[in-house]
Amino acid sequence: MATVDRKAATGTLTPAQALALAGAALAPRREGPTRVVVLGGGFAGVHAAKYLTALLGRRTDVEVELLSEENYFVFQPLLPEVAAGGIAATHVVNPIRELVPRARFRCCKVSSIDLAHKRVLVSQGEGLELVGVPYDHLVFCLGKVTSFAMMPGVSEHALAMKDLSDAFGLRNRVIRCLELADIEANPDAKRALLTFVVAGGGFSGVETIGELRELVDRSLKYFPRIRREEVQFKLIHSQKTILPEMPEKLGRAAQEILEKRGVEMVLGARVRAASREQVFLADDRSIATRTFVCTVGNAPNPIAKHTIAAGGFQEAQVGGRGIGVFETDAMLQCVGKPGYWAVGDCAAIPSPSGKGFCPPTAQFAIREAKACAKNVLAAIDGTPMVTFAFKALGILASLGQRSAVAEVFGVKLTGFVAWVLWRTIYLAKLPGFVRRLRVALDWTLDLFFPRDITQLQVFQHKRLDIHHYEPGETIVREGQIGREFYVVLKGEVEVLQGEAVVATLGAREVFGERALLEDTPRTAAVRAISAVDVLVMSRGDFRSMVTSLPVLDDYFAKLLRERHPDAMKRDAGSPSAGVATTDT
Ligand SMILES: Cc1cc2nc3c(=O)[nH]c(=O)nc-3n(C[C@H](O)[C@H](O)[C@H](O)COP(=O)(O)OP(=O)(O)OC[C@H]3O[C@@H](n4cnc5c(N)ncnc54)[C@H](O)[C@@H]3O)c2cc1C
């Protein structure tokens, strides 16, 4: 789940840069069991690892390692309810280690796939060291990412609905808007604060707006200066009927239910851009709002996209255009690439119906993972593989306020009955008995008590930090991937290459710029000589500042020339830092 392009801005390496950094320096692979490495801890990855380890039982000739950026699995279908405060955030997540206790787990960011040496390059640990994880079989379960790159301002000003922080952030934003609107004297500003806009009429957009409506309705009694008719909800959708994943009749039914509750449908419209205070549509209309949730903008995972291009994998095509996901055969193996498998949203798997590809849903990802696990072991053991076959059991969307639309085993349902079915099914699907119990309890309490309107501020990051170091402490390690830029505020530091001191720096001098500007690993270490305070700026902020201000760009270009005259002359292209290979 995803990695929003906001994360890319905080600056880790691109797949190509990681490969270049890794170079050929490679610790020899240890002999040992056949290694199956699963990439991604979402529906597909967790289930693939779970089924694989279950099938392996006590076998020790095969080991399974799961790599994921977060150490928890998110049950995405319940995120809109978390955003609306109906379920506590931690109740829809499970620690991956608890879900797949028999697989190894590595919390890390996959940076690239080194196909030539059969290793996954990951950045891990506090220093984000680049490490190679060897594999014999590789299962891609990396999902998709959210990218708002085609809509200016949307990355900066919209909220997504893809992971826990999005849901948590949205809930806080809504409560904050209600607080501000309650004391706002200017009618235009108040209207914008009370206008809630969601883009995307698919499942996540529809469920999000339905839940938002419920949250606001149930919170208004605490805000005496806000009248119900002052609050507006708008759902922007590019087609004429919402929920295109469902039969049209159910999409229209959902539309009617939401409209009756005061959700305005802005149909046949596309978002062009967003600013802090407005959403701009392609047809030149604009909507003043302070809460904009954008559920459109699914993009290929950059690791999948790069691997497909660099490794000659077959990319799935729709309408003659590549869609950035691995095309597999009916056995879930990447077409023409034995030992490489793909499951879930980053894969295009031929639909068992014979028409097109399987839909990118959790329901399919789980079944695909199961078939893939069987086939990976069949490939290792040289036994026959199974063909993926699954027919969706049904399709459901919750609309909040005790209503939903559903089609189960061909029967179409709307309203309260569909809602009860929705809750029953999702409760049953939630992994872990304790989580199920907690969600059931949340839902029961929610029937009788008001929503919690506490506005938590845990995600308010400081843009700049001050770190303190005592004499002898290392601030930057040689070979690390650069994450931060530093200004010495107080004290003195020494710059070391190996054991040799190459410079000392004092107050108002800077360090850490090279690795950030050139995407190289740290070429020197920095150690505190005295007690030191340093101002620390993140890689993303530093790079934005330098690229936006020519005066800083010039300053750092000059500084690099002065500090590294030899490297500058050498056309600093190919850093020689190696990558550790690990099977520990
Ligand atoms: C709000 C919402 C509601 C939904 N409702 C439903 C529903 O009701 N029913 C349904 O069937 N489907 C639903 N879906 C769709 C469903 O959640 C997805 O189809 C499913 O999550 C796909 O699983 P996946 O494992 O392929 O990808 P994901 O769940 O996206 O998992 C990808 C994993 O890869 C990891 N990853 C990615 N890149 C890297 C990297 N570089 N390094 C390390 N790790 C990485 C991520 O951290 C994540 O753990 C919903 C989705 C959303 C967002």
XYZ file of C-alpha atoms and ligand atoms in Angstrom:
637
model
C 0.000 0.000 0.000
C 1.147 2.132 -0.721
C 3.698 4.702 -1.284
C 2.308 7.980 -2.239
C 4.550 10.168 -4.408
C 4.776 12.421 -1.333
C 7.034 9.702 0.054
C 9.263 9.840 -2.975
C 9.804 13.514 -2.237
C 11.284 12.634 1.125
C 13.902 11.108 -0.993
C 15.013 7.553 -1.320
C 16.875 6.292 -4.347
C 15.243 5.532 -7.667
C 15.544 1.852 -8.744
C 18.156 2.769 -11.354
C 20.232 4.742 -8.822
C 20.115 1.861 -6.350
C 21.329 -0.546 -9.023
C 24.147 1.790 -9.999
C 25.160 2.146 -6.364
C 25.144 -1.579 -5.776
C 27.472 -2.091 -8.721
C 29.064 -5.481 -8.959
C 30.476 -5.495 -5.431
C 28.782 -8.523 -4.047
C 29.481 -10.691 -1.089
C 29.245 -14.334 -2.245
C 25.902 -15.993 -1.699
C 25.953 -18.604 1.062
C 24.821 -22.102 0.189
C 21.595 -22.985 1.922
C 17.889 -23.546 1.510
C 15.987 -22.409 -1.579
C 14.938 -18.833 -0.885
C 11.491 -17.524 -1.765
C 11.327 -13.772 -1.279
C 7.912 -12.098 -1.189
C 7.824 -8.333 -1.802
C 5.016 -6.384 -0.115
C 2.979 -6.768 3.057
C -0.499 -6.103 1.702
C -3.281 -8.573 0.960
C -1.261 -10.383 -1.701
C 2.107 -10.531 0.082
C 0.839 -11.523 3.505
C -1.367 -14.253 2.087
C 1.335 -15.553 -0.271
C 3.794 -15.850 2.653
C 1.140 -17.335 4.907
C 0.100 -20.047 2.438
C 3.701 -20.794 1.490
C 4.775 -21.354 5.096
C 1.651 -23.393 5.784
C 2.386 -25.636 2.787
C 6.007 -26.000 3.827
C 5.131 -27.190 7.313
C 8.325 -28.459 8.911
C 10.371 -28.509 5.716
C 13.720 -26.750 6.090
C 14.923 -26.939 2.497
C 12.913 -23.852 1.549
C 12.786 -20.559 3.437
C 10.363 -17.710 2.954
C 11.203 -14.078 3.603
C 8.667 -11.253 3.404
C 9.889 -7.712 2.761
C 7.698 -4.715 3.416
C 7.974 -1.053 4.177
C 5.668 -1.133 7.183
C 5.645 -3.803 9.849
C 1.861 -4.026 9.726
C -0.856 -5.141 7.354
C -3.750 -2.715 6.736
C -7.262 -3.955 6.098
C -7.980 -1.237 3.516
C -11.739 -1.812 3.062
C -12.300 -0.471 6.590
C -10.174 2.677 6.190
C -13.149 4.959 5.422
C -14.687 3.886 8.746
C -11.430 4.732 10.511
C -11.527 8.149 8.828
C -15.046 8.629 10.134
C -14.116 7.597 13.653
C -16.392 4.535 13.657
C -13.437 2.200 14.248
C -10.220 2.891 16.156
C -7.238 3.152 13.801
C -5.218 0.372 15.374
C -8.098 -2.087 15.057
C -7.743 -2.415 11.271
C -4.035 -3.204 11.298
C -2.196 -6.393 12.252
C 1.529 -6.804 12.830
C 2.902 -8.810 9.890
C 5.062 -10.886 12.215
C 1.908 -12.027 14.007
C 0.122 -12.904 10.743
C 3.004 -14.875 9.253
C 5.048 -16.119 12.206
C 6.780 -18.834 10.181
C 8.205 -16.522 7.522
C 11.198 -14.263 8.065
C 10.178 -10.637 8.030
C 12.320 -7.677 7.027
C 11.010 -4.147 7.514
C 12.704 -2.238 4.695
C 12.134 -0.319 1.505
C 12.737 -2.217 -1.716
C 14.959 0.011 -3.847
C 15.519 -2.165 -6.896
C 15.805 -5.724 -8.203
C 19.291 -6.789 -9.247
C 18.199 -9.458 -11.711
C 21.759 -10.272 -12.788
C 22.784 -11.293 -9.266
C 19.336 -12.506 -8.110
C 19.097 -10.178 -5.138
C 16.619 -7.571 -4.006
C 18.289 -4.284 -3.121
C 16.692 -2.780 -0.057
C 17.417 0.206 2.122
C 17.039 -0.690 5.744
C 17.976 0.201 9.286
C 18.386 3.618 10.841
C 21.099 4.531 8.389
C 19.085 3.249 5.419
C 22.012 1.084 4.325
C 21.674 -0.548 0.935
C 21.573 -4.312 1.397
C 21.109 -7.186 -1.057
C 18.602 -9.894 -0.162
C 19.224 -13.025 -2.275
C 16.387 -15.000 -3.807
C 15.751 -18.063 -5.909
C 12.063 -17.303 -6.409
C 10.706 -13.774 -6.256
C 7.028 -12.979 -5.701
C 6.007 -9.400 -6.563
C 3.131 -8.215 -4.345
C 3.941 -4.510 -4.327
C 0.484 -3.182 -5.171
C 0.136 0.218 -6.802
C 1.042 3.665 -5.548
C -0.908 6.873 -5.491
C 0.454 9.478 -7.838
C -1.133 12.872 -8.276
C 1.648 14.035 -10.569
C -0.705 14.882 -13.455
C -2.802 17.230 -11.292
C -0.805 20.246 -10.085
C -1.198 21.011 -6.388
C -3.047 17.791 -5.585
C -0.037 16.083 -3.926
C 0.381 19.098 -1.715
C -3.223 19.823 -0.822
C -5.282 16.663 -1.159
C -5.603 13.783 1.238
C -5.438 10.247 -0.133
C -7.324 7.213 1.199
C -4.821 4.423 0.949
C -3.208 3.845 4.292
C -3.704 4.361 7.982
C -2.124 7.795 8.105
C -4.520 8.988 5.378
C -7.558 7.835 7.330
C -6.237 9.275 10.559
C -5.291 12.552 8.858
C -8.727 12.900 7.269
C -10.551 12.419 10.535
C -8.427 15.100 12.180
C -8.879 17.457 9.240
C -12.675 17.151 9.380
C -12.803 17.819 13.106
C -10.406 20.751 12.682
C -12.607 22.252 9.946
C -15.646 21.983 12.210
C -13.721 23.691 15.035
C -12.612 26.504 12.723
C -16.045 26.904 11.100
C -17.664 27.193 14.508
C -15.720 30.397 15.195
C -15.438 31.763 11.648
C -17.158 35.097 11.025
C -16.454 35.404 7.305
C -19.261 33.550 5.434
C -17.081 32.584 2.429
C -14.357 31.165 4.634
C -16.965 29.325 6.688
C -18.527 27.846 3.542
C -15.139 26.558 2.378
C -14.459 25.019 5.789
C -17.815 23.253 5.641
C -17.446 21.946 2.081
C -16.098 18.391 1.932
C -15.013 17.232 -1.502
C -14.070 13.709 -2.570
C -12.765 12.920 -6.064
C -13.366 9.419 -7.425
C -16.645 7.553 -7.567
C -15.097 4.109 -7.137
C -15.310 2.085 -3.916
C -12.937 4.136 -1.832
C -14.371 7.512 -2.898
C -17.993 6.473 -2.405
C -17.347 4.811 0.942
C -15.287 7.792 2.083
C -17.953 10.389 1.310
C -20.666 8.218 2.889
C -18.648 7.866 6.076
C -17.695 11.561 6.142
C -21.345 12.497 5.935
C -22.054 10.286 8.927
C -19.138 11.683 10.947
C -20.180 15.287 10.340
C -23.881 14.633 10.960
C -23.180 12.941 14.257
C -20.691 15.583 15.381
C -22.740 18.673 14.631
C -24.575 18.650 17.946
C -21.317 19.755 19.567
C -20.969 22.755 17.228
C -23.912 25.025 17.981
C -22.850 27.743 15.532
C -22.921 25.406 12.518
C -26.289 24.759 10.895
C -26.767 21.457 9.100
C -27.707 23.187 5.838
C -24.388 25.041 5.852
C -22.463 21.785 5.349
C -21.887 20.566 1.781
C -20.587 17.266 0.435
C -19.501 16.879 -3.174
C -18.455 13.724 -4.982
C -16.561 14.319 -8.226
C -16.649 11.446 -10.692
C -15.573 11.293 -14.333
C -18.422 9.052 -15.497
C -22.206 9.381 -15.425
C -22.785 6.697 -12.795
C -20.734 6.051 -9.671
C -19.332 2.656 -8.627
C -18.278 1.506 -12.116
C -17.052 -1.764 -10.532
C -20.699 -2.694 -9.812
C -23.714 -3.362 -12.020
C -25.057 0.020 -13.221
C -28.338 -0.496 -11.369
C -26.500 -0.626 -8.029
C -24.358 2.376 -8.938
C -27.526 4.378 -9.591
C -29.096 3.124 -6.358
C -26.001 4.225 -4.418
C -26.180 7.604 -6.140
C -29.817 8.084 -5.113
C -29.150 7.109 -1.501
C -26.243 9.528 -1.231
C -28.130 12.346 -2.974
C -31.033 11.956 -0.578
C -28.550 12.512 2.228
C -27.364 15.716 0.654
C -24.259 14.529 -1.196
C -24.034 16.470 -4.453
C -22.867 14.389 -7.439
C -20.467 16.275 -9.697
C -20.563 13.813 -12.583
C -18.713 13.748 -15.889
C -16.065 15.954 -14.287
C -12.327 15.590 -13.745
C -10.018 17.274 -11.288
C -7.435 19.433 -13.052
C -5.585 20.942 -10.094
C -5.888 21.940 -6.450
C -4.701 24.753 -4.263
C -4.863 25.212 -0.511
C -8.369 26.622 -0.837
C -9.886 25.300 -4.053
C -10.331 22.286 -6.286
C -10.194 23.126 -9.996
C -12.067 21.009 -12.529
C -11.083 20.412 -16.141
C -14.202 22.307 -17.334
C -12.999 25.473 -15.537
C -15.335 25.166 -12.585
C -13.819 25.400 -9.134
C -14.967 24.431 -5.649
C -13.833 26.294 -2.542
C -12.967 23.747 0.127
C -10.535 23.046 2.919
C -11.047 19.265 2.821
C -10.275 17.568 -0.453
C -9.859 13.801 -0.599
C -8.525 12.429 -3.871
C -9.064 8.708 -4.401
C -8.097 8.754 -8.085
C -4.493 8.611 -9.265
C -3.472 4.970 -8.963
C -0.087 4.576 -10.610
C 2.225 1.604 -11.184
C 4.599 0.801 -8.360
C 7.974 2.273 -9.437
C 9.813 -0.954 -8.580
C 7.471 -2.982 -10.781
C 7.681 -0.419 -13.567
C 11.470 -0.316 -13.491
C 11.855 -4.089 -13.270
C 9.518 -4.615 -16.232
C 11.512 -2.173 -18.352
C 15.002 -3.165 -17.199
C 14.416 -6.915 -17.107
C 12.408 -7.378 -20.291
C 9.302 -8.555 -18.395
C 6.015 -8.563 -20.272
C 3.991 -5.476 -19.366
C 0.208 -5.854 -19.410
C -1.556 -3.727 -22.033
C -5.015 -2.201 -21.926
C -6.311 -0.480 -25.043
C -2.878 -0.895 -26.628
C -1.097 0.939 -23.794
C 1.229 -0.497 -21.156
C -0.220 -0.203 -17.642
C 2.972 -0.753 -15.630
C 2.069 -4.117 -14.111
C 3.519 -7.597 -14.669
C 1.531 -9.764 -17.044
C 1.416 -13.307 -15.725
C 0.249 -16.611 -17.118
C -2.608 -18.552 -15.538
C -0.110 -20.038 -13.071
C 0.748 -16.552 -11.745
C 4.252 -16.705 -13.200
C 5.514 -13.594 -14.985
C 5.206 -14.376 -18.693
C 8.379 -16.086 -19.923
C 10.256 -15.568 -16.616
C 10.526 -18.780 -14.574
C 11.120 -18.070 -10.893
C 9.340 -14.689 -11.019
C 5.740 -14.444 -9.859
C 3.273 -11.576 -9.472
C 0.070 -11.335 -7.469
C -2.449 -8.636 -6.489
C -2.646 -5.086 -7.795
C 0.846 -5.094 -9.366
C -0.090 -8.068 -11.564
C -2.353 -8.557 -14.562
C -3.578 -12.124 -14.297
C -5.711 -13.592 -17.079
C -9.297 -13.690 -15.848
C -10.579 -17.256 -15.442
C -13.677 -16.064 -17.363
C -11.406 -15.706 -20.409
C -12.111 -11.949 -20.701
C -9.373 -9.480 -19.788
C -7.567 -9.521 -16.455
C -8.658 -10.227 -12.887
C -9.896 -7.118 -11.066
C -7.498 -5.403 -8.631
C -9.364 -6.257 -5.447
C -8.490 -7.792 -2.116
C -10.890 -10.636 -2.817
C -8.850 -11.670 -5.861
C -5.450 -10.886 -4.326
C -6.059 -13.419 -1.526
C -7.092 -16.218 -3.916
C -4.236 -15.430 -6.308
C -1.775 -15.585 -3.409
C -2.996 -19.042 -2.485
C -2.584 -20.390 -6.028
C 0.805 -18.710 -6.345
C 2.070 -20.328 -3.119
C 1.112 -23.763 -4.458
C 2.827 -23.086 -7.773
C 6.055 -21.734 -6.290
C 6.424 -24.966 -4.325
C 5.434 -27.022 -7.359
C 8.173 -25.261 -9.359
C 10.728 -25.999 -6.611
C 9.660 -29.636 -6.313
C 9.107 -30.210 -10.040
C 5.468 -31.221 -9.557
C 2.462 -30.047 -11.657
C 1.190 -26.511 -11.115
C -2.422 -25.400 -10.665
C -4.249 -22.963 -12.944
C -5.740 -19.952 -11.188
C -9.535 -20.208 -11.096
C -11.839 -18.038 -9.002
C -15.213 -16.414 -9.514
C -16.015 -13.349 -7.390
C -18.571 -14.238 -4.752
C -20.076 -10.805 -4.627
C -19.401 -7.131 -4.480
C -20.385 -4.702 -1.736
C -20.002 -0.987 -0.984
C -20.925 0.712 2.267
C -22.557 4.143 2.063
C -22.460 5.020 5.775
C -25.491 5.722 7.992
C -26.540 2.107 7.989
C -26.902 1.590 4.263
C -24.953 -0.139 1.537
C -25.346 -1.637 -1.922
C -24.411 -5.227 -2.669
C -24.571 -7.983 -5.213
C -23.985 -11.389 -3.677
C -24.344 -14.624 -5.674
C -26.214 -12.583 -8.315
C -28.727 -11.105 -5.832
C -28.805 -7.288 -5.728
C -29.446 -5.658 -2.362
C -29.610 -2.048 -1.201
C -30.094 -0.212 2.110
C -30.028 -1.658 5.608
C -29.958 -5.362 4.643
C -26.975 -4.753 2.362
C -25.284 -2.825 5.155
C -25.729 -5.671 7.669
C -24.334 -8.077 5.082
C -21.401 -5.735 4.393
C -20.492 -5.543 8.060
C -20.893 -9.294 8.599
C -18.707 -10.181 5.630
C -15.944 -7.698 6.392
C -15.895 -8.620 10.050
C -15.466 -12.259 9.078
C -12.657 -11.364 6.668
C -10.683 -9.280 9.119
C -7.603 -11.276 10.118
C -7.160 -12.220 13.776
C -9.796 -13.035 16.383
C -8.769 -10.179 18.694
C -9.025 -7.570 15.914
C -12.454 -8.915 14.948
C -13.586 -8.647 18.545
C -12.305 -5.081 18.808
C -14.008 -3.974 15.607
C -17.252 -5.675 16.678
C -17.017 -3.800 19.964
C -16.316 -0.494 18.163
C -19.400 -1.037 16.011
C -21.559 -1.942 18.987
C -20.481 1.123 20.969
C -20.975 3.255 17.883
C -24.659 2.274 17.823
C -25.230 3.841 21.216
C -22.662 6.591 21.699
C -21.651 9.704 19.763
C -18.525 9.850 17.624
C -15.324 10.997 19.276
C -14.496 14.548 18.165
C -11.047 14.774 19.741
C -8.652 16.392 17.320
C -5.280 14.706 17.687
C -2.198 16.443 16.329
C 0.256 13.578 16.192
C 1.126 14.097 12.523
C 2.261 17.669 12.840
C 5.902 17.281 11.906
C 8.460 19.923 12.608
C 10.135 20.877 9.330
C 13.434 21.533 11.096
C 14.914 19.767 14.043
C 17.795 20.464 16.365
C 19.854 17.429 17.363
C 22.391 17.377 20.139
C 25.549 15.220 20.151
C 28.105 14.655 22.874
C 31.872 14.612 22.073
C 32.895 11.486 20.153
C 29.406 10.662 18.889
C 29.023 9.953 15.175
C 26.529 12.167 13.365
C 26.942 10.766 9.843
C 28.368 7.382 8.864
C 30.419 6.762 5.737
C 28.524 4.672 3.164
C 25.059 5.581 4.515
C 22.357 6.797 2.181
C 21.946 10.545 2.775
C 18.692 11.470 4.447
C 19.495 14.813 6.042
C 21.380 18.051 5.654
C 23.057 19.683 8.657
C 24.035 23.163 9.845
C 26.353 23.349 12.861
C 24.750 25.666 15.406
C 27.120 25.155 18.296
C 30.364 23.237 18.828
C 32.794 21.579 16.432
C 32.718 18.456 14.264
C 35.385 16.568 12.350
C 34.987 15.033 8.896
C 36.663 11.630 8.523
C 37.497 9.401 5.597
C 38.392 6.086 7.121
C 40.396 7.140 10.186
C 41.862 10.277 8.555
C 40.455 13.652 9.580
C 39.951 15.642 6.388
C 38.264 18.750 7.817
C 36.869 20.330 10.936
C 33.723 22.442 10.871
C 32.337 24.900 13.392
C 29.269 27.036 13.996
C 27.387 28.198 10.862
C 29.158 25.674 8.639
C 27.208 22.993 6.821
C 27.668 19.326 5.954
C 25.782 16.445 4.382
C 24.969 18.235 1.122
C 26.831 15.992 -1.332
C 24.938 12.749 -0.784
C 21.659 14.629 -1.067
C 22.524 16.557 -4.196
C 24.237 13.737 -6.076
C 22.386 10.684 -4.771
C 25.597 9.065 -3.665
C 26.143 7.359 -0.325
C 27.939 9.387 2.316
C 31.577 9.675 1.248
C 32.809 10.607 4.728
C 31.805 10.292 8.357
C 31.171 13.248 10.644
C 31.907 13.063 14.376
C 31.340 15.546 17.187
C 34.573 16.918 18.674
C 32.829 18.912 21.389
C 29.212 19.016 22.525
C 27.396 19.943 19.317
C 23.962 21.212 18.311
C 23.068 20.788 14.643
C 20.077 22.022 12.714
C 18.736 19.096 10.678
C 16.728 19.382 7.484
C 15.169 16.436 5.640
C 16.427 15.449 2.204
C 13.112 16.434 0.542
C 13.021 19.895 2.137
C 16.685 20.503 1.383
C 16.351 19.529 -2.260
C 13.168 21.575 -2.744
C 14.887 24.600 -1.234
C 18.021 24.276 -3.342
C 16.179 23.649 -6.593
C 13.774 26.564 -6.002
C 16.350 29.203 -5.044
C 19.054 29.866 -7.669
C 21.189 31.616 -5.082
C 21.332 28.424 -3.011
C 21.860 26.292 -6.083
C 24.915 28.429 -6.963
C 26.152 28.371 -3.380
C 26.061 24.574 -3.123
C 27.533 24.053 -6.607
C 30.484 26.208 -5.520
C 30.757 24.435 -2.181
C 30.845 21.026 -3.894
C 33.598 22.210 -6.247
C 35.626 23.523 -3.329
C 35.154 20.488 -1.144
C 35.511 17.790 -3.776
C 37.669 19.202 -6.588
C 38.877 15.763 -7.681
C 35.478 14.165 -7.760
C 34.077 17.075 -9.760
C 36.830 16.707 -12.348
C 36.244 12.972 -12.581
C 32.667 13.417 -13.766
C 31.378 11.945 -10.558
C 29.266 9.335 -12.301
C 29.894 5.997 -10.698
C 30.340 5.775 -6.994
C 31.970 2.577 -5.964
C 30.154 1.852 -2.755
C 29.186 -1.766 -2.614
C 26.152 -3.377 -1.186
C 26.140 -5.958 1.491
C 24.491 -9.222 0.653
C 22.689 -10.671 3.554
C 20.882 -13.769 4.369
C 20.770 -13.027 8.054
C -10.088 2.613 0.707
C -10.051 1.294 -0.017
C -11.134 0.427 0.059
C -11.101 -0.814 -0.601
N -12.172 -1.653 -0.493
C -12.115 -2.882 -1.051
C -13.180 -3.807 -0.888
O -14.185 -3.487 -0.259
N -13.047 -5.056 -1.433
C -11.944 -5.443 -2.146
O -11.863 -6.596 -2.583
N -10.926 -4.566 -2.346
C -10.978 -3.308 -1.822
N -9.949 -2.428 -2.004
C -8.824 -2.812 -2.886
C -7.833 -3.674 -2.151
O -7.509 -3.107 -0.895
C -6.588 -3.867 -3.011
O -6.967 -4.508 -4.193
C -5.572 -4.733 -2.273
O -5.097 -4.017 -1.171
C -4.403 -5.113 -3.186
O -3.488 -5.857 -2.439
P -1.929 -5.872 -2.827
O -1.278 -6.719 -1.789
O -1.753 -6.195 -4.237
O -1.448 -4.354 -2.669
P -1.367 -3.477 -1.376
O -2.412 -3.853 -0.402
O -1.335 -2.070 -1.885
O 0.039 -3.864 -0.737
C 1.273 -3.485 -1.302
C 2.340 -3.707 -0.246
O 3.612 -3.488 -0.820
C 4.377 -2.665 0.041
N 5.331 -1.930 -0.790
C 5.091 -1.211 -1.905
N 6.234 -0.698 -2.391
C 7.217 -1.107 -1.545
C 8.621 -0.916 -1.505
N 9.247 -0.203 -2.435
N 9.307 -1.481 -0.502
C 8.696 -2.224 0.445
N 7.372 -2.451 0.457
C 6.653 -1.895 -0.529
C 3.360 -1.752 0.699
O 3.866 -1.203 1.878
C 2.235 -2.750 0.940
O 2.475 -3.456 2.122
C -9.962 -1.177 -1.364
C -8.880 -0.299 -1.444
C -8.913 0.918 -0.787
C -7.715 1.844 -0.879
